Coordinates of C-alpha atoms in Angstrom, one line a residue:
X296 CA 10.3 -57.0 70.4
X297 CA 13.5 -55.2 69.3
X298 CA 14.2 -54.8 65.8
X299 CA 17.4 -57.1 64.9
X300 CA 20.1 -54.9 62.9
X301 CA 23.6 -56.0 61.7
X302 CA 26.4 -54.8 63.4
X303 CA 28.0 -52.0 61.6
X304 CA 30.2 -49.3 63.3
X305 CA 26.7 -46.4 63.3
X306 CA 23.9 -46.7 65.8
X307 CA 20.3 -46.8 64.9
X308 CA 17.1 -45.8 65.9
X309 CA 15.7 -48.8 67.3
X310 CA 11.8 -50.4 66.8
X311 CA 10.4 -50.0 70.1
X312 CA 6.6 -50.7 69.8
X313 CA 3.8 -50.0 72.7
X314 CA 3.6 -53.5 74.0
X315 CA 7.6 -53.9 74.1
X316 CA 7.7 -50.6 76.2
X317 CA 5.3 -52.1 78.9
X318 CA 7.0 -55.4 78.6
X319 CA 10.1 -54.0 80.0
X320 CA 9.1 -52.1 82.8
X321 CA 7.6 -53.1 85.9
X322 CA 3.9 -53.7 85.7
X323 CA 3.2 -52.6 88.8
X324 CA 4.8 -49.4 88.5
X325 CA 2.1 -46.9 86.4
X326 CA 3.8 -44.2 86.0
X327 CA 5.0 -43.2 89.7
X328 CA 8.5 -43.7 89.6
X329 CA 10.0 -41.1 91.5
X330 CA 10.6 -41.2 95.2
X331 CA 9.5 -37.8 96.9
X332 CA 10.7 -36.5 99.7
X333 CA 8.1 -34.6 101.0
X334 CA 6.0 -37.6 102.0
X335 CA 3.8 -35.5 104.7
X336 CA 1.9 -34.4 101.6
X337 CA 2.5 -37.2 99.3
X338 CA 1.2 -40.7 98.3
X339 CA 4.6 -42.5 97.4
X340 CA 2.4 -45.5 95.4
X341 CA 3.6 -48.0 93.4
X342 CA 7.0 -49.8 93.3
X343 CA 9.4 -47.4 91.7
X344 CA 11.3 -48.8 88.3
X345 CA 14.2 -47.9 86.8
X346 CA 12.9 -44.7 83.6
X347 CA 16.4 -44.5 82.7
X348 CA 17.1 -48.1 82.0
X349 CA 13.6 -48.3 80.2
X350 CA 14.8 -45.6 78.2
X351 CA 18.3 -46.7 77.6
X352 CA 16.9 -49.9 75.9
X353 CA 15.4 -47.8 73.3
X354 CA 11.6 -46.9 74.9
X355 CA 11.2 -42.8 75.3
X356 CA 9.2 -41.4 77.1
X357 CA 7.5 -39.8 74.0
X358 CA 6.4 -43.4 73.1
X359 CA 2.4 -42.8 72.5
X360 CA 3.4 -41.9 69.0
X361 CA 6.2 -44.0 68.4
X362 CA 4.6 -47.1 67.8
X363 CA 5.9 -48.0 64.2
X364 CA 9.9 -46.7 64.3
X365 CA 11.7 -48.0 61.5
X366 CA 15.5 -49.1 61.7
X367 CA 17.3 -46.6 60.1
X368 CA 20.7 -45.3 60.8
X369 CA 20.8 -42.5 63.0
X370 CA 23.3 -40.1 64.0
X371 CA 22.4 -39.6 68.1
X372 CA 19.6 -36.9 67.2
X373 CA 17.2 -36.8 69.8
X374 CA 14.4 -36.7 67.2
X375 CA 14.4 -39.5 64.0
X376 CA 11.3 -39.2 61.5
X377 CA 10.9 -41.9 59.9
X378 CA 7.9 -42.8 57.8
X379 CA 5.8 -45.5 58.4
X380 CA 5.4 -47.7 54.6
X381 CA 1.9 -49.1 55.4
X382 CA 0.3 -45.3 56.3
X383 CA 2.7 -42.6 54.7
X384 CA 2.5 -41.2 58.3
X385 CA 6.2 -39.7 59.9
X386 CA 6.4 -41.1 63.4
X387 CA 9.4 -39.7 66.0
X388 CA 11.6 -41.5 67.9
X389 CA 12.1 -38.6 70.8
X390 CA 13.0 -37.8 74.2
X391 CA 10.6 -35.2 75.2
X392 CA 7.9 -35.0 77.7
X393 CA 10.2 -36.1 80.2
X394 CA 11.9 -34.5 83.0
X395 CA 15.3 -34.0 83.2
X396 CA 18.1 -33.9 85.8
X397 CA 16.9 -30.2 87.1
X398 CA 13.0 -30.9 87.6
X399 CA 12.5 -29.1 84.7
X400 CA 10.3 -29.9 81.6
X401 CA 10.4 -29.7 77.8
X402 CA 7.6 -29.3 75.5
X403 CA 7.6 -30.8 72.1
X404 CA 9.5 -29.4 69.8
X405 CA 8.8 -31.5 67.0
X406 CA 5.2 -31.5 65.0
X407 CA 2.9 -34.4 66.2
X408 CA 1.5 -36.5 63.2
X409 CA -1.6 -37.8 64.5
X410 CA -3.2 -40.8 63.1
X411 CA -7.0 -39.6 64.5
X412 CA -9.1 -37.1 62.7
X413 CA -8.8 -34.9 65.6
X414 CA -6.6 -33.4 67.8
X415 CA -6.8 -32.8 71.4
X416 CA -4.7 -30.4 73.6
X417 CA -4.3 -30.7 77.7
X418 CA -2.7 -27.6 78.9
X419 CA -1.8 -27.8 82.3
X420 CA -2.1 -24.4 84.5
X421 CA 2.1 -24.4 84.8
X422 CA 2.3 -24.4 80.8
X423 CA 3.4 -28.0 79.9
X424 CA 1.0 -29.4 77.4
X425 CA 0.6 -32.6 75.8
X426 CA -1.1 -33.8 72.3
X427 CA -2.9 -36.6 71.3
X428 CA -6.4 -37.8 69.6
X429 CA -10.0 -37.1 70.5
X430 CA -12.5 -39.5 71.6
X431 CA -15.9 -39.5 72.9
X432 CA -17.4 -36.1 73.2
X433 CA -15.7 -33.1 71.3
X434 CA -15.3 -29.5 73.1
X435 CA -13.3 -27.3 76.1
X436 CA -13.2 -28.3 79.4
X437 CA -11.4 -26.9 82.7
X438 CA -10.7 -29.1 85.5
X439 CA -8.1 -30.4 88.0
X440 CA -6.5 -32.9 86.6
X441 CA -5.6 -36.6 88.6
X442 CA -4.6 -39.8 88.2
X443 CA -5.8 -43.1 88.7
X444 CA -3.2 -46.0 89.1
X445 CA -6.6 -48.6 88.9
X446 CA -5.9 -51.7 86.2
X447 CA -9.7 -52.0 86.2
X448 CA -12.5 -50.5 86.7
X449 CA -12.7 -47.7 84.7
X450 CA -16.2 -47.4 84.3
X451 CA -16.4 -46.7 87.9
X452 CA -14.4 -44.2 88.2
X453 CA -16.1 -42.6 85.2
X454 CA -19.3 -42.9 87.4
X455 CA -17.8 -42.0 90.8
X456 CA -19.4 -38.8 92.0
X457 CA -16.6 -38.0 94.2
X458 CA -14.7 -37.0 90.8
X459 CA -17.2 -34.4 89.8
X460 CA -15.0 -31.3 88.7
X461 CA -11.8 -33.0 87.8
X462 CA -9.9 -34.3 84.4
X463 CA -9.0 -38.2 85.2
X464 CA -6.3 -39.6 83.7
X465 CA -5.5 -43.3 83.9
X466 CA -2.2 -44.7 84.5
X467 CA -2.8 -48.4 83.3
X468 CA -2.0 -48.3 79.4
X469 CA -4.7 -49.9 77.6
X470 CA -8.7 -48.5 78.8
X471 CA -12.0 -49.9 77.2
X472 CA -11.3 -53.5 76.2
X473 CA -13.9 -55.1 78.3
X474 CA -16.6 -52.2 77.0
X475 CA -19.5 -50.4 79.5
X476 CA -22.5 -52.3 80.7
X477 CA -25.4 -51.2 82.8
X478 CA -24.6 -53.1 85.9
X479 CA -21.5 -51.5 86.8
X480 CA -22.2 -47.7 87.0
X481 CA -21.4 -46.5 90.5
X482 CA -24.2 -43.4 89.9
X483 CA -26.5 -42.8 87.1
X484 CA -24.6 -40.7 85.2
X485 CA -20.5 -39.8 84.5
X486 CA -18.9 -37.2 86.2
X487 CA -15.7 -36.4 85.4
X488 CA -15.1 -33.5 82.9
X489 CA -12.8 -35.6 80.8
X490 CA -11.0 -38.8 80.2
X491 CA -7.4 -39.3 79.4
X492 CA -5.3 -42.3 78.3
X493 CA -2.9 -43.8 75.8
X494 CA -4.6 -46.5 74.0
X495 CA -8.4 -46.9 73.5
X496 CA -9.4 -50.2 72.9
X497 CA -11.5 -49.7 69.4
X498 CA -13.5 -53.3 70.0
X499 CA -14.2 -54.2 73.5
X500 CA -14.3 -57.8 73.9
X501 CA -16.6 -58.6 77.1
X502 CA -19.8 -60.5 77.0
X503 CA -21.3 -58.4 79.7
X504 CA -20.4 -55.3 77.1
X505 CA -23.1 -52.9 75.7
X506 CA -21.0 -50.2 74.0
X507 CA -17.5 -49.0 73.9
X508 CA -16.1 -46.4 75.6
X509 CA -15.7 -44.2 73.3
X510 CA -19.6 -44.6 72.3
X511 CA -20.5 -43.8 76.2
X512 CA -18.5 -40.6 76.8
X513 CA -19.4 -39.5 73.5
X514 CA -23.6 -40.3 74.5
X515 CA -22.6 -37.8 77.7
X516 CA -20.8 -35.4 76.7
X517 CA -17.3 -36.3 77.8
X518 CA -14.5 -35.4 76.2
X519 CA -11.5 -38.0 75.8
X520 CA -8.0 -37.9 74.9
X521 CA -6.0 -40.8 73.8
X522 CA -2.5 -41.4 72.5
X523 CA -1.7 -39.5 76.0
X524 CA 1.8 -40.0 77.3
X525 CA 0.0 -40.6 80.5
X526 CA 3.4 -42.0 81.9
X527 CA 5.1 -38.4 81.3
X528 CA 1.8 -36.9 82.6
X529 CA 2.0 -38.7 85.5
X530 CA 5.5 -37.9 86.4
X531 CA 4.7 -34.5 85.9
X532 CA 1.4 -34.8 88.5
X533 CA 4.4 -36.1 91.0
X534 CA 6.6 -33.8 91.1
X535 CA 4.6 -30.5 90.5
X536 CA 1.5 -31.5 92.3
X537 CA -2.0 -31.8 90.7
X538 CA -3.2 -28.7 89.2
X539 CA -6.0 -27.5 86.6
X540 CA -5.8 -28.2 83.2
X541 CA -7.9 -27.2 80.5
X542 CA -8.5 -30.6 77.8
X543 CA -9.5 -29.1 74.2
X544 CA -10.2 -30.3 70.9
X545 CA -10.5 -26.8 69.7
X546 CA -8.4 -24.9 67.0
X547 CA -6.4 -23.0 70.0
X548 CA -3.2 -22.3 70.7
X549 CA -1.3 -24.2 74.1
X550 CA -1.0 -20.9 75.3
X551 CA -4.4 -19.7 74.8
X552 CA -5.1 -23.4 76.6
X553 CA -3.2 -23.1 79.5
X554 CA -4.8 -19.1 80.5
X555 CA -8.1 -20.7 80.2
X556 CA -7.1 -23.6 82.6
X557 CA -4.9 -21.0 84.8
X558 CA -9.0 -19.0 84.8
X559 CA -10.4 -22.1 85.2
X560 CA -11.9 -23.7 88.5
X561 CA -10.5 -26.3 90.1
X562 CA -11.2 -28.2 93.4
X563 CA -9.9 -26.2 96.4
X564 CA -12.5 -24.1 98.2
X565 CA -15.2 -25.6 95.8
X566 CA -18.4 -27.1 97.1
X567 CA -19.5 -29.6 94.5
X568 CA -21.1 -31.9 97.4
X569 CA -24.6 -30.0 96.5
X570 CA -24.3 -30.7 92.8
X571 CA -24.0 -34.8 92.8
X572 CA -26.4 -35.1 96.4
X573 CA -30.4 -36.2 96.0
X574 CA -32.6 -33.1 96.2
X575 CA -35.1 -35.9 98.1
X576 CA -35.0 -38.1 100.9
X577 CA -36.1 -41.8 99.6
X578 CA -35.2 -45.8 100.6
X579 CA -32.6 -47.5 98.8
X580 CA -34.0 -50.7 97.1
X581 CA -37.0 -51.0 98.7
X582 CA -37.9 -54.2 96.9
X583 CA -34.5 -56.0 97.2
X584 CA -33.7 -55.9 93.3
X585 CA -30.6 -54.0 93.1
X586 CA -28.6 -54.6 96.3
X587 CA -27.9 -58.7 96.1
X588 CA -24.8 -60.1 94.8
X589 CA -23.9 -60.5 91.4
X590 CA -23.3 -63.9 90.7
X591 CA -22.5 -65.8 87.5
X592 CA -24.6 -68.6 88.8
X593 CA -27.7 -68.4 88.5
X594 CA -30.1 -68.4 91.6
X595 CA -33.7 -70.9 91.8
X596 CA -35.7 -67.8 90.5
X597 CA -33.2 -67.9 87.1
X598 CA -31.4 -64.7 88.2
X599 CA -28.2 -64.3 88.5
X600 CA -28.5 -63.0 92.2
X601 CA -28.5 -64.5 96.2
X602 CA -30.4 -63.8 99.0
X603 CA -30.3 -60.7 101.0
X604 CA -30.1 -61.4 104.7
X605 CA -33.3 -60.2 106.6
X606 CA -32.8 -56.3 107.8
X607 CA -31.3 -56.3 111.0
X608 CA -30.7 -52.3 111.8
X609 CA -32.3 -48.6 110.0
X610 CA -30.0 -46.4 109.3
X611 CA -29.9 -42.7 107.5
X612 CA -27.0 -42.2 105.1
X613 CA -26.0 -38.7 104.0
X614 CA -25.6 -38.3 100.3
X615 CA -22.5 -36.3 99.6
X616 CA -21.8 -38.6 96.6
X617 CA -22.8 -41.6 97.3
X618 CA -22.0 -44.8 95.6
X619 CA -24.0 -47.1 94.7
X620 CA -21.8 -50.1 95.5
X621 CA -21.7 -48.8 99.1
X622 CA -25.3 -48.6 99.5
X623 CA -25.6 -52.1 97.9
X624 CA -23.2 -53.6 100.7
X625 CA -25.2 -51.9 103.2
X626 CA -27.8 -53.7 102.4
X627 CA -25.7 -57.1 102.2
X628 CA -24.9 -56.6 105.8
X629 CA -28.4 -56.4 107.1
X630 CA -28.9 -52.6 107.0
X631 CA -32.2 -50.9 106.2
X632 CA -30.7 -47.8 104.4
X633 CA -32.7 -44.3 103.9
X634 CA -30.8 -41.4 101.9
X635 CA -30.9 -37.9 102.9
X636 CA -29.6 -35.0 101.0
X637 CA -26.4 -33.3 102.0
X638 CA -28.0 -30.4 103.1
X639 CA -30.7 -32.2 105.6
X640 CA -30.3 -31.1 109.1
X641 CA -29.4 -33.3 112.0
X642 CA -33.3 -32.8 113.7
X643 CA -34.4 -33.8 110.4
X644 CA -32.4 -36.8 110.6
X645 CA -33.1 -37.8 114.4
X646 CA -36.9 -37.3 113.3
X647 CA -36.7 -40.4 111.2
X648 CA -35.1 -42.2 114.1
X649 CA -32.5 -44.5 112.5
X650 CA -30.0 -47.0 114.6
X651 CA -27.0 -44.6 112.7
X652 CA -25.6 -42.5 110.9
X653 CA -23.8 -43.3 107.6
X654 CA -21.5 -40.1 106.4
X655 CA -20.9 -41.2 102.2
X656 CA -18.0 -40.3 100.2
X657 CA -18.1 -37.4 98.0
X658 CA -16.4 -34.7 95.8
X659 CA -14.8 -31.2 96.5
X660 CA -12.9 -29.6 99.3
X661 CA -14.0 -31.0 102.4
X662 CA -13.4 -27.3 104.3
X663 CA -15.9 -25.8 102.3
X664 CA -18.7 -27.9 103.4
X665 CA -19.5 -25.6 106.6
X666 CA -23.6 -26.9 106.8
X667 CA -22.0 -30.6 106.5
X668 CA -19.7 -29.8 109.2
X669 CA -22.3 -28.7 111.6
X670 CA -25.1 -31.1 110.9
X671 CA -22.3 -33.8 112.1
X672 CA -21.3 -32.2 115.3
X673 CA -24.5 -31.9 115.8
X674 CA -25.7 -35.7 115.7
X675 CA -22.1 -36.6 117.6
X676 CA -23.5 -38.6 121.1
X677 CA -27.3 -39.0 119.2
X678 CA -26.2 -42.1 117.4
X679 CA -24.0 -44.3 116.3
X680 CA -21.8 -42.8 113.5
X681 CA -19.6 -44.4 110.5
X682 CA -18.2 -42.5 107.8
X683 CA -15.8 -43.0 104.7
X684 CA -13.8 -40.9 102.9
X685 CA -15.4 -37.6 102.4
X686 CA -17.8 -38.3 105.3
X687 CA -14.3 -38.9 107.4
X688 CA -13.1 -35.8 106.7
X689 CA -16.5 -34.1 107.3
X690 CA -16.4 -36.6 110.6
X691 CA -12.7 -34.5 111.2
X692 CA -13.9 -31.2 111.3
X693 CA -17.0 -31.8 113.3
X694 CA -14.5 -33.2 115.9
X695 CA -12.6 -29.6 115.7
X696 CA -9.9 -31.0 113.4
X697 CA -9.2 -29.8 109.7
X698 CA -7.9 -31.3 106.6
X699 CA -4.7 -29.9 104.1
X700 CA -4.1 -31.0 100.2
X701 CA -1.9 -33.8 99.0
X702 CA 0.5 -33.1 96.9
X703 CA -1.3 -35.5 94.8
X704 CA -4.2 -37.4 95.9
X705 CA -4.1 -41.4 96.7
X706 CA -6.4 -42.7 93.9
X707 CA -6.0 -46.5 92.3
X708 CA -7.1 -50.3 94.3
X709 CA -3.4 -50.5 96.0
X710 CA -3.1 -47.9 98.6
X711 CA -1.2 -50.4 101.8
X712 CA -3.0 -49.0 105.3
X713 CA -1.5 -50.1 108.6
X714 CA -4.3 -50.8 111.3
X715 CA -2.0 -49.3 114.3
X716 CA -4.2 -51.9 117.0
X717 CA -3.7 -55.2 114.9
X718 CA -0.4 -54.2 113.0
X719 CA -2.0 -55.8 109.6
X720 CA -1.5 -54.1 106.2
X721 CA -4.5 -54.1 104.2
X722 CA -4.3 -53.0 100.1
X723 CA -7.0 -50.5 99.7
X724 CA -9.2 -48.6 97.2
X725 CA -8.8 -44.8 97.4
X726 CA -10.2 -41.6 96.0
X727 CA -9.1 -38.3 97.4
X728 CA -7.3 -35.2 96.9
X729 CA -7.2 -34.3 100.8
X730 CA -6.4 -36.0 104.5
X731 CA -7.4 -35.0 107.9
X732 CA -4.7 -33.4 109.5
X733 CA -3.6 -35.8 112.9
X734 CA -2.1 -32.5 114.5
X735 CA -5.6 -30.8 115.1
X736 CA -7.2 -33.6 116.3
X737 CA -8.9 -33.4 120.0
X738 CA -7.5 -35.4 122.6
X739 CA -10.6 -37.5 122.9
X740 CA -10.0 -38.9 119.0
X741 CA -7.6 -41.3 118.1
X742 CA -6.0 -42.6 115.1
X743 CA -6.5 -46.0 114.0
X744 CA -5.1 -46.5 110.8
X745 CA -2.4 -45.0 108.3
X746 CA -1.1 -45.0 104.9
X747 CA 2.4 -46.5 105.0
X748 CA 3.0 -44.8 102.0
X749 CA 3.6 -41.1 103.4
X750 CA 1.8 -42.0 107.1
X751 CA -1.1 -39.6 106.6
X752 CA -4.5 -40.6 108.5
X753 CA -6.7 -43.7 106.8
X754 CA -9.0 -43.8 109.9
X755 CA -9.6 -42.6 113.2
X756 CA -12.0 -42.9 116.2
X757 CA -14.0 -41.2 119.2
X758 CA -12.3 -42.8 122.6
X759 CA -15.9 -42.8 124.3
X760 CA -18.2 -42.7 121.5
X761 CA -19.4 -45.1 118.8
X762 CA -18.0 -43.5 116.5
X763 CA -15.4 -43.7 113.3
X764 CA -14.3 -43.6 110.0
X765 CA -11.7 -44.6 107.3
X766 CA -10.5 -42.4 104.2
X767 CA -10.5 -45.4 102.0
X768 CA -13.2 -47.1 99.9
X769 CA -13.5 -50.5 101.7
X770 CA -17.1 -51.5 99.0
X771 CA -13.8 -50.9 96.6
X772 CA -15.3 -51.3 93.0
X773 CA -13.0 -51.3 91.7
X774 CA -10.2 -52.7 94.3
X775 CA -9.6 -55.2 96.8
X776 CA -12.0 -56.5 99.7
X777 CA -9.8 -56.3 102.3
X778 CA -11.4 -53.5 104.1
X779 CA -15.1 -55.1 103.8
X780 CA -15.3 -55.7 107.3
X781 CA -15.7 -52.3 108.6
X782 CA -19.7 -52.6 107.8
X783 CA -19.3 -55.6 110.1
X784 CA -18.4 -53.6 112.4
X785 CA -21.0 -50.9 112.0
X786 CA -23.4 -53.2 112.6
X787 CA -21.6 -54.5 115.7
X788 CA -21.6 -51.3 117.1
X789 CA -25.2 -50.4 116.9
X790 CA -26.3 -53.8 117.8
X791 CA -24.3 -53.4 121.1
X792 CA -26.2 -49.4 121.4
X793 CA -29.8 -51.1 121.4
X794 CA -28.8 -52.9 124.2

């Protein structure tokens, strides 16, 4: 809480500490609090808060540092070092790494006294930078950098191919108190290039836990950043746009950082589909082991799993990324599920027969995946076709349309999508930096569902064929099940094609 001072006719610094900042803001809010006018190309998320009032109360927006401010007098500096009695350290009360009335931004100007035994630099491409403490793996890395406004679930985003290439920071403050485990991974191994936050959790505290995050990403090579001001980063994402960054715990320069993330490759016009697909086709869980609900009950053979229902459909599933969660829920809902690679050809698909098609989520600019885009058009009128995110977008250009970037990409478990036939709002898990543009769309294709955040297209449909897709995650992990239903309704629709 606030620091209680006598009155006296000076102000004073105040004692703002990490949890009192968080308690005074809206929970829900992450870091987006800024309402953008350009909401064609934007993902307005999150119910906006009041910054300034935070800040008025005594919480900066330089707080990951600021954890232990003492009450001293103060004179209306901008910047009070104080030193903290139980570590000798000098902590800053400040007001930088925040933007101000003009859109413009301000780089520290004070030294940062870190408490970790090494420091890590993000440079973003536009030359803000931000410091903070390494974790995990050590090392340079170049990336676009994102954000995730998720609460949970940070292990599978960590996993999620479809972020292969990019620097993930998370909004939510504090990331790895419930620890990894082996069940939740969404792929077998991470792939973003790095990992930012503001406050690692040093002991995770889960019973399901089999190492820390900081232990994982330093197993695989990952470098982390912590005592981010992830709220300032954020902001800054907003307003500019995502661009590349380069993460380093290096002796370098932020200038010497921000050319190598300015040379650096980012996600536009990058095909990162072939590095994440299978290089064979195979059968997902031939044996029924992996695909049953978990379940904290256990089931008459002692495991903590239910029954599978019997397979009703066979279906092929293109690998642009897939998630294991997704294939798992296939499974759940009576499919017979075969995996092809991304590069597999639409006769060499038809050859192994299957009921449908399943188009996966994936990584990368969805315009640069020309075989993808041809394979699809290929197999449109063959069979039945259902495709999510990536696989939607690839689904858009087979039908003639294209895609443009978001300002910033819809990624956390709270994206609100409007199904334009029913009228009901379902909260949805999204990953993506790009959305199918409604304007290029053939008559014969219609869209189904929108994001009431800046009305750009969450699903659409073929008019005559069985056929369609959503930009969302409805498996979630993490995020809500509201969306689950659309596997339903893949199996409807080839049900109602055998017949």
């Amino acid at each position: 809480m606030l620091s209680a001072f006598p009155e006296e006719p000076h102000s004073y610094s105040i004692a703002y500490t990490y949890s009192d900042w968080h308690a005074n803001i809206d929970p829900n809010c992450h870091g987006n609090c800024e309402s953008d006018s350009d909401s064609q190309t934007n993902a307005h998320s999150e119910t906006p808060c009041d910054i300034e009032a935070a800040a008025n109360s005594g919480a900066k927006a330089g707080r990951s540092i600021s954890r232990f401010v003492c009450g001293l007098p103060s004179s209306g500096a901008e910047h009070s070092e104080v030193e903290d009695p139980a570590t000798g350290f000098l902590d800053f009360a400040r007001n930088d790494n925040a933007i101000n009335d003009t859109n413009e931004f301000e780089n520290s100007c004070a030294p940062l006294i870190l408490r970790g035994d090494v420091r890590t630099l993000i440079a973003l491409e536009d030359g803000r930078h931000f410091e903070g403490e390494s974790f995990g793996a050590t090392g340079t890395c170049v990336g676009e950098i994102c954000f995730n406004t998720s609460m949970t679930g940070y292990q599978e985003v960590l996993t999620d191919p479809s972020y292969r290439g990019q620097i993930v920071a998370m909004t939510y403050p504090l990331i790895g108190n419930y620890g990894i485990n082996s069940l939740d991974a969404e792929s077998q191994s991470a792939h973003v290039r790095a990992f930012v936050i503001e406050e690692l959790t040093d002991v995770p505290s889960n019973w399901r836990s089999e190492m820390s995050l900081h232990e994982y990403l330093r197993k695989r090579n990952i470098p982390g950043a912590k005592g981010i001001d992830t709220r300032a980063l954020t902001r800054h994402l907003r307003t500019r746009g995502a661009m590349k960054a380069c993460l380093t715990s290096d002796d370098i320069s932020p200038e010497e950082a921000t050319q190598t993330a300015i040379k650096g490759e980012g996600v536009i016009g990058m095909d990162y589909v072939r590095e994440v697909s299978t290089n064979k086709i195979y059968r997902w869980d031939p044996e029924d082991k992996l695909s049953a609900p978990w379940s904290i009950q256990k089931s008459p053979d002692g495991q903590g799993r239910r029954a599978l229902p019997p397979i009703r459909s066979r279906i092929a599933a293109y690998d642009y990324g897939i998630k294991e969660n997704i294939l798992r829920l296939l499974r759940q809902k009576g499919f017979e599920v075969t995996v092809v690679p991304a590069g597999t050809s639409a006769e060499e698909v038809l050859a192994l027969d299957p009921d449908g098609i399943f188009l996966s989520n994936g990584p990368g600019d969805p315009a640069a995946l020309d075989y993808a885009h041809k394979t699809v058009n290929d197999l449109i009128g063959k069979k039945p076709i259902f495709g999510i995110c990536l696989g939607h977008q690839v689904l858009g250009f087979a039908f003639g349309g294209s895609t443009f970037k978001l300002k910033f990409g819809h990624r956390g478990a709270n994206q609100p999508v409007k199904d334009l036939h029913t009228g009901k709002v379902a909260i949805t898990a999204q990953n993506h930096g790009f959305a199918v543009d409604s304007e290029s769309l053939p008559s014969e294709v219609e869209v189904t569902h929108i994001n009431l955040n800046d009305g750009t297209v969450e699903g659409m449909r073929h008019k005559e064929l069985p056929i369609f897709s959503v930009q969302y995650h409805p498996e979630a992990a993490p995020g809500p099940h509201d969306a689950t239903y659309f596997f339903d309704q893949f199996a409807e629709l080839i049900e109602k094609q055998k017949w």
